Amino acid sequence: MKTSDFFYNLPPELIAQTPIEPRNTSRLLSLDKNTGEVKHTTFDKLSCLLKSGDCLVLNNTRVLPARLFGTRDDTGAVVEFVLLKQKGVNLWECLAGPGKKAKAGYNFTFSPELKATVREVLPDGNRMVEFFPDGEFFSVIDKVGQMPLPPYIKEKLNDKERYQTVYSKELGSAAAPTAGLHFTNEMLDELKQNGVKIAYVTLHVGLGTFRPVKVEDIREHKMHSEHYVITQETADIINQTKQNGGRVICVGTTSCRTIESAMKTFGEIKECSDDTSIFIYPGYVFQCMDGLITNFHLPESTLIMLVSAFAGYENTMKAYKTAVEEKYRFFSFGDAMLIL
């Protein structure tokens, strides 16, 4: 298939700029992947669409406030750094811009509590940066850093917690697993009371999730790598759900990629920790996932390709057309889809 096959027209005003309040009052488009039938409801009615014995798989990663603005010590030039991957004690691979102002050896001050030195310019243009915090690194970053919101969000985020899921726990993501932003703690309690099991995985989302597909033949696209963890408790819940005939429903493409990666690598869901660059597009045979909760994704993105692989290409594109016509809110702070 071609990348252009996954294009759709989206009026800019449908790109959600701010999160809706309360979280679970977003709209929910329900798609039957077998028939293509579409129904409309709201996210707080999710429990009516699930069954006792189903299992929701949630990604409990927590977003780093990884966007830092530093002043170069010798010239006063301001450079933006985005933390990508931790490479050592207070040593991070970062994006930096403008890059010409962040060469190896340059020193930066972010606040009285945080300074840094660019140690190396990597072949891909990223920087290896050593930070010097006055205190524990992540505590300082939480004070100094800003959320690395996607480039299509222009509005300022007043509450950093609104770009975190209510169950976020494991710090390390450069972007939120946004399908989970719709849940409240009360909803999770209600689902459990109704017999729906909750299992947590961790996949630290990289900024590569926003990287456009630049090749026309999607098979030539190279996916970025991300780290994931599945605990024994989660493996037991998923395996028991399967054995009992329940449905494993992933909340977000990251949860999907985690359990499908484990199946592909190990042949089973078990306690494991690994890196994945799995690319799921039409033709992929799902080995574990039975349902998906996800937001509406960018045209020609790897995420809409994953959705098309699960729901069917024609079903997906028709559902997106309907969502545009019905003026659903799109992307990270937008509305949700349930595909069963």
Short mmCIF file of C-alpha atoms in Angstrom, two decimals:
data_model
loop_
_atom_site.label_atom_id
_atom_site.label_comp_id
_atom_site.label_asym_id
_atom_site.label_seq_id
_atom_site.Cartn_x
_atom_site.Cartn_y
_atom_site.Cartn_z
CA MET A 1 0.00 0.00 0.00
CA LYS A 2 1.01 3.62 -0.50
CA THR A 3 1.35 6.28 2.16
CA SER A 4 -1.04 8.48 0.18
CA ASP A 5 -3.74 5.81 0.60
CA PHE A 6 -4.01 6.94 4.23
CA PHE A 7 -4.64 10.60 3.51
CA TYR A 8 -7.91 12.25 4.52
CA ASN A 9 -9.04 15.87 4.54
CA LEU A 10 -9.19 17.39 8.01
CA PRO A 11 -10.38 20.95 8.63
CA PRO A 12 -7.83 22.61 10.95
CA GLU A 13 -10.56 23.70 13.36
CA LEU A 14 -11.17 20.02 14.27
CA ILE A 15 -7.68 19.67 15.76
CA ALA A 16 -8.29 19.82 19.52
CA GLN A 17 -6.09 22.47 21.13
CA THR A 18 -7.09 21.93 24.76
CA PRO A 19 -8.26 18.94 26.80
CA ILE A 20 -11.95 18.60 27.48
CA GLU A 21 -13.31 18.74 31.03
CA PRO A 22 -14.13 16.40 32.66
CA ARG A 23 -11.81 13.93 30.96
CA ASN A 24 -14.44 11.27 30.29
CA THR A 25 -16.98 13.57 28.59
CA SER A 26 -15.18 13.30 25.25
CA ARG A 27 -17.12 11.70 22.41
CA LEU A 28 -16.65 8.03 21.53
CA LEU A 29 -17.11 6.58 18.05
CA SER A 30 -17.78 2.84 18.22
CA LEU A 31 -16.71 0.86 15.13
CA ASP A 32 -17.60 -2.76 14.42
CA LYS A 33 -14.57 -4.06 12.54
CA ASN A 34 -16.54 -6.94 11.04
CA THR A 35 -19.47 -4.96 9.61
CA GLY A 36 -18.10 -1.41 9.50
CA GLU A 37 -21.10 -0.16 11.49
CA VAL A 38 -20.49 3.11 13.34
CA LYS A 39 -22.30 4.28 16.48
CA HIS A 40 -21.87 7.46 18.50
CA THR A 41 -21.76 7.82 22.28
CA THR A 42 -19.60 9.43 24.98
CA PHE A 43 -16.57 7.99 26.71
CA ASP A 44 -18.23 7.83 30.11
CA LYS A 45 -20.57 5.16 28.66
CA LEU A 46 -17.64 2.83 27.87
CA SER A 47 -18.64 0.29 30.52
CA CYS A 48 -21.90 -0.32 28.63
CA LEU A 49 -19.88 -1.49 25.61
CA LEU A 50 -17.60 -3.89 27.48
CA LYS A 51 -18.34 -7.26 29.07
CA SER A 52 -17.46 -8.89 32.36
CA GLY A 53 -14.32 -10.90 31.71
CA ASP A 54 -12.86 -8.41 29.24
CA CYS A 55 -9.40 -7.02 29.96
CA LEU A 56 -8.23 -3.46 29.32
CA VAL A 57 -4.47 -3.10 28.74
CA LEU A 58 -3.27 0.37 29.77
CA ASN A 59 0.15 1.96 29.28
CA ASN A 60 1.23 3.44 32.63
CA THR A 61 4.16 5.45 31.28
CA ARG A 62 4.51 8.99 32.59
CA VAL A 63 5.57 11.91 30.41
CA LEU A 64 8.74 13.76 31.27
CA PRO A 65 8.40 17.56 31.18
CA ALA A 66 11.23 17.13 28.71
CA ARG A 67 11.21 20.51 26.97
CA LEU A 68 13.93 22.75 28.38
CA PHE A 69 15.01 26.26 27.39
CA GLY A 70 18.63 27.05 28.16
CA THR A 71 20.70 30.20 27.87
CA ARG A 72 24.20 29.77 26.47
CA ASP A 73 26.66 30.97 29.07
CA ASP A 74 28.98 32.85 26.70
CA THR A 75 26.51 34.59 24.38
CA GLY A 76 23.11 34.51 26.07
CA ALA A 77 21.59 32.70 23.06
CA VAL A 78 18.46 30.72 23.93
CA VAL A 79 18.36 27.10 22.77
CA GLU A 80 15.52 24.59 23.19
CA PHE A 81 16.46 21.08 24.29
CA VAL A 82 14.12 18.08 24.32
CA LEU A 83 15.16 15.04 26.37
CA LEU A 84 14.96 11.87 24.26
CA LYS A 85 16.87 9.00 25.90
CA GLN A 86 18.83 8.68 29.10
CA LYS A 87 22.33 7.40 28.30
CA GLY A 88 23.96 7.59 31.71
CA VAL A 89 23.82 9.36 35.06
CA ASN A 90 22.45 12.78 34.06
CA LEU A 91 23.59 12.12 30.47
CA TRP A 92 20.86 12.44 27.84
CA GLU A 93 20.43 12.29 24.10
CA CYS A 94 18.53 15.44 23.16
CA LEU A 95 17.07 17.36 20.30
CA ALA A 96 18.47 20.87 20.19
CA GLY A 97 17.44 23.90 18.22
CA PRO A 98 18.77 26.00 16.75
CA GLY A 99 21.51 23.40 16.43
CA LYS A 100 24.22 25.82 15.32
CA LYS A 101 24.04 27.40 18.76
CA ALA A 102 24.47 24.08 20.57
CA LYS A 103 27.85 22.73 19.49
CA ALA A 104 30.05 20.35 21.51
CA GLY A 105 31.62 22.09 24.48
CA TYR A 106 29.00 24.82 24.84
CA ASN A 107 27.61 25.39 28.34
CA PHE A 108 23.99 26.27 29.17
CA THR A 109 22.01 27.46 32.17
CA PHE A 110 18.32 26.55 32.46
CA SER A 111 17.68 27.80 35.99
CA PRO A 112 19.68 28.31 39.19
CA GLU A 113 19.06 24.58 39.80
CA LEU A 114 20.10 23.23 36.39
CA LYS A 115 23.11 23.63 34.11
CA ALA A 116 24.41 21.51 31.22
CA THR A 117 27.23 20.97 28.76
CA VAL A 118 26.86 19.66 25.21
CA ARG A 119 29.32 16.74 25.07
CA GLU A 120 28.85 15.52 21.50
CA VAL A 121 26.97 16.18 18.28
CA LEU A 122 25.67 12.83 17.03
CA PRO A 123 25.58 11.80 13.34
CA ASP A 124 21.79 12.32 13.15
CA GLY A 125 22.11 15.83 14.56
CA ASN A 126 20.95 14.99 18.08
CA ARG A 127 23.10 16.14 20.99
CA MET A 128 24.62 14.20 23.86
CA VAL A 129 24.15 16.51 26.83
CA GLU A 130 25.41 16.18 30.40
CA PHE A 131 23.23 17.91 33.00
CA PHE A 132 24.31 19.26 36.36
CA PRO A 133 21.26 19.48 38.63
CA ASP A 134 21.24 20.99 42.09
CA GLY A 135 19.40 18.03 43.59
CA GLU A 136 17.75 14.91 42.20
CA PHE A 137 17.57 15.20 38.40
CA PHE A 138 13.92 14.29 37.85
CA SER A 139 12.74 16.53 40.69
CA VAL A 140 14.59 19.46 39.12
CA ILE A 141 13.24 18.65 35.65
CA ASP A 142 9.71 18.57 37.04
CA LYS A 143 10.16 22.18 38.17
CA VAL A 144 12.09 23.52 35.17
CA GLY A 145 10.74 21.56 32.21
CA GLN A 146 7.68 22.03 30.04
CA MET A 147 5.54 19.33 28.45
CA PRO A 148 6.72 18.41 24.93
CA LEU A 149 3.31 18.89 23.34
CA PRO A 150 2.84 17.81 19.71
CA PRO A 151 3.61 20.51 17.13
CA TYR A 152 -0.05 20.79 16.06
CA ILE A 153 -1.06 22.02 19.54
CA LYS A 154 -0.57 25.78 19.65
CA GLU A 155 -2.41 26.60 22.88
CA LYS A 156 -0.53 26.73 26.17
CA LEU A 157 -1.25 23.88 28.59
CA ASN A 158 -2.07 25.40 31.98
CA ASP A 159 -2.10 22.13 33.95
CA LYS A 160 0.74 19.71 33.17
CA GLU A 161 -1.27 16.81 34.64
CA ARG A 162 -3.77 17.07 31.79
CA TYR A 163 -1.10 15.64 29.48
CA GLN A 164 -0.76 12.67 31.85
CA THR A 165 -3.12 9.75 32.33
CA VAL A 166 -4.59 9.41 35.82
CA TYR A 167 -2.72 6.09 36.12
CA SER A 168 0.66 7.33 34.86
CA LYS A 169 3.46 5.91 37.00
CA GLU A 170 6.70 5.02 35.19
CA LEU A 171 8.54 8.21 34.20
CA GLY A 172 10.18 8.13 30.78
CA SER A 173 7.95 9.18 27.86
CA ALA A 174 8.45 12.06 25.48
CA ALA A 175 4.73 11.99 24.60
CA ALA A 176 1.55 10.83 26.30
CA PRO A 177 -0.31 7.61 25.45
CA THR A 178 -3.26 9.83 24.59
CA ALA A 179 -6.02 7.21 24.35
CA GLY A 180 -5.71 6.91 28.12
CA LEU A 181 -6.32 10.60 28.76
CA HIS A 182 -10.09 9.98 28.71
CA PHE A 183 -10.14 7.78 31.81
CA THR A 184 -10.92 8.98 35.33
CA ASN A 185 -10.20 7.03 38.49
CA GLU A 186 -13.95 6.71 39.04
CA MET A 187 -14.37 5.14 35.60
CA LEU A 188 -11.62 2.61 36.28
CA ASP A 189 -13.32 1.68 39.57
CA GLU A 190 -16.66 1.28 37.77
CA LEU A 191 -15.11 -0.96 35.12
CA LYS A 192 -13.52 -3.18 37.77
CA GLN A 193 -16.85 -3.44 39.63
CA ASN A 194 -18.43 -4.57 36.35
CA GLY A 195 -15.94 -7.40 36.02
CA VAL A 196 -13.52 -5.78 33.56
CA LYS A 197 -9.92 -6.59 34.40
CA ILE A 198 -7.23 -3.90 34.25
CA ALA A 199 -3.66 -4.76 33.22
CA TYR A 200 -0.78 -2.32 32.96
CA VAL A 201 2.16 -2.35 30.57
CA THR A 202 4.87 0.25 30.18
CA LEU A 203 6.04 1.57 26.83
CA HIS A 204 7.98 4.81 26.86
CA VAL A 205 6.71 6.82 23.91
CA GLY A 206 9.38 8.53 21.82
CA LEU A 207 9.04 11.65 19.72
CA GLY A 208 9.38 9.37 16.71
CA THR A 209 5.66 8.77 17.11
CA PHE A 210 5.19 12.18 15.42
CA ARG A 211 7.70 11.48 12.66
CA PRO A 212 6.00 11.57 9.25
CA VAL A 213 6.17 8.69 6.81
CA LYS A 214 8.32 10.07 3.98
CA VAL A 215 8.34 7.04 1.67
CA GLU A 216 5.49 6.25 -0.74
CA ASP A 217 5.72 2.47 -0.25
CA ILE A 218 4.86 2.02 3.43
CA ARG A 219 6.92 -1.19 3.61
CA GLU A 220 10.07 0.93 3.25
CA HIS A 221 9.35 3.03 6.35
CA LYS A 222 11.76 2.51 9.26
CA MET A 223 10.06 2.65 12.65
CA HIS A 224 11.69 4.24 15.68
CA SER A 225 12.56 2.00 18.63
CA GLU A 226 10.84 2.23 22.01
CA HIS A 227 11.37 0.38 25.29
CA TYR A 228 8.61 -1.67 26.91
CA VAL A 229 8.08 -3.72 30.07
CA ILE A 230 5.47 -6.39 30.87
CA THR A 231 5.23 -7.58 34.47
CA GLN A 232 4.34 -11.09 35.58
CA GLU A 233 1.08 -9.80 37.07
CA THR A 234 0.06 -8.31 33.72
CA ALA A 235 1.08 -11.43 31.82
CA ASP A 236 -1.08 -13.54 34.16
CA ILE A 237 -4.12 -11.26 33.72
CA ILE A 238 -3.87 -11.27 29.92
CA ASN A 239 -3.30 -15.01 29.68
CA GLN A 240 -6.17 -15.77 32.06
CA THR A 241 -8.46 -13.49 30.04
CA LYS A 242 -7.60 -15.41 26.87
CA GLN A 243 -8.06 -18.78 28.55
CA ASN A 244 -11.48 -17.74 29.87
CA GLY A 245 -12.67 -16.50 26.48
CA GLY A 246 -12.54 -12.81 27.35
CA ARG A 247 -11.39 -10.03 25.04
CA VAL A 248 -8.05 -8.27 25.38
CA ILE A 249 -8.70 -4.61 24.56
CA CYS A 250 -5.71 -2.31 24.25
CA VAL A 251 -6.00 1.32 25.31
CA GLY A 252 -3.89 3.06 22.71
CA THR A 253 -1.56 2.02 19.93
CA THR A 254 1.33 1.86 22.43
CA SER A 255 -0.36 -0.86 24.47
CA CYS A 256 -1.13 -2.66 21.22
CA ARG A 257 2.47 -2.47 20.04
CA THR A 258 3.67 -3.73 23.43
CA ILE A 259 1.67 -6.93 23.59
CA GLU A 260 1.97 -7.67 19.88
CA SER A 261 5.75 -7.16 20.13
CA ALA A 262 5.94 -9.61 23.02
CA MET A 263 3.97 -12.19 21.04
CA LYS A 264 6.19 -11.67 18.00
CA THR A 265 9.43 -11.91 20.00
CA PHE A 266 8.62 -14.53 22.62
CA GLY A 267 5.61 -16.35 21.20
CA GLU A 268 3.64 -15.63 24.37
CA ILE A 269 2.74 -12.93 26.86
CA LYS A 270 5.21 -13.28 29.71
CA GLU A 271 7.24 -11.13 32.07
CA CYS A 272 9.71 -9.35 29.80
CA SER A 273 11.57 -6.15 29.01
CA ASP A 274 12.67 -5.33 25.49
CA ASP A 275 12.93 -2.70 22.76
CA THR A 276 10.48 -2.74 19.87
CA SER A 277 10.37 -1.16 16.45
CA ILE A 278 7.34 -3.16 15.32
CA PHE A 279 5.47 -1.57 12.40
CA ILE A 280 1.86 -2.69 12.10
CA TYR A 281 0.07 -1.97 8.82
CA PRO A 282 -2.63 -3.71 6.74
CA GLY A 283 -1.81 -7.35 6.22
CA TYR A 284 -0.53 -7.78 9.78
CA VAL A 285 -2.08 -10.73 11.65
CA PHE A 286 -2.85 -9.81 15.26
CA GLN A 287 -1.82 -12.46 17.74
CA CYS A 288 -3.22 -11.13 21.01
CA MET A 289 -5.32 -7.96 20.72
CA ASP A 290 -9.10 -8.34 20.33
CA GLY A 291 -10.15 -4.69 20.63
CA LEU A 292 -8.68 -1.20 20.55
CA ILE A 293 -9.46 2.15 22.13
CA THR A 294 -7.63 4.92 20.32
CA ASN A 295 -7.81 8.59 19.37
CA PHE A 296 -8.10 9.92 15.82
CA HIS A 297 -4.66 10.08 14.21
CA LEU A 298 -2.84 12.23 11.68
CA PRO A 299 -3.32 11.51 7.97
CA GLU A 300 -0.62 9.29 6.48
CA SER A 301 0.75 8.39 9.95
CA THR A 302 1.92 4.97 11.15
CA LEU A 303 -0.87 5.15 13.73
CA ILE A 304 -3.74 5.32 11.23
CA MET A 305 -1.98 2.46 9.41
CA LEU A 306 -2.10 0.38 12.61
CA VAL A 307 -5.79 1.16 13.07
CA SER A 308 -6.43 0.15 9.44
CA ALA A 309 -4.61 -3.13 10.00
CA PHE A 310 -6.99 -3.97 12.84
CA ALA A 311 -10.31 -2.49 11.70
CA GLY A 312 -9.81 -2.94 7.95
CA TYR A 313 -8.69 -0.22 5.57
CA GLU A 314 -12.12 0.64 4.13
CA ASN A 315 -13.83 0.55 7.54
CA THR A 316 -11.19 2.86 8.98
CA MET A 317 -11.26 5.45 6.22
CA LYS A 318 -15.08 5.51 6.21
CA ALA A 319 -15.11 5.94 10.00
CA TYR A 320 -12.68 8.84 9.75
CA LYS A 321 -14.83 10.45 7.05
CA THR A 322 -17.82 10.13 9.35
CA ALA A 323 -15.87 11.59 12.26
CA VAL A 324 -14.96 14.64 10.16
CA GLU A 325 -18.56 15.09 9.04
CA GLU A 326 -19.78 14.78 12.63
CA LYS A 327 -17.14 17.27 13.77
CA TYR A 328 -15.32 15.01 16.21
CA ARG A 329 -12.23 16.49 17.86
CA PHE A 330 -8.97 15.06 16.50
CA PHE A 331 -5.49 14.08 17.72
CA SER A 332 -3.95 14.11 21.22
CA PHE A 333 -6.61 16.12 23.09
CA GLY A 334 -9.42 14.91 20.82
CA ASP A 335 -12.17 12.30 20.98
CA ALA A 336 -11.82 8.52 20.95
CA MET A 337 -12.71 5.40 18.94
CA LEU A 338 -13.60 1.95 20.25
CA ILE A 339 -12.96 -0.82 17.72
CA LEU A 340 -14.36 -4.28 18.46
#
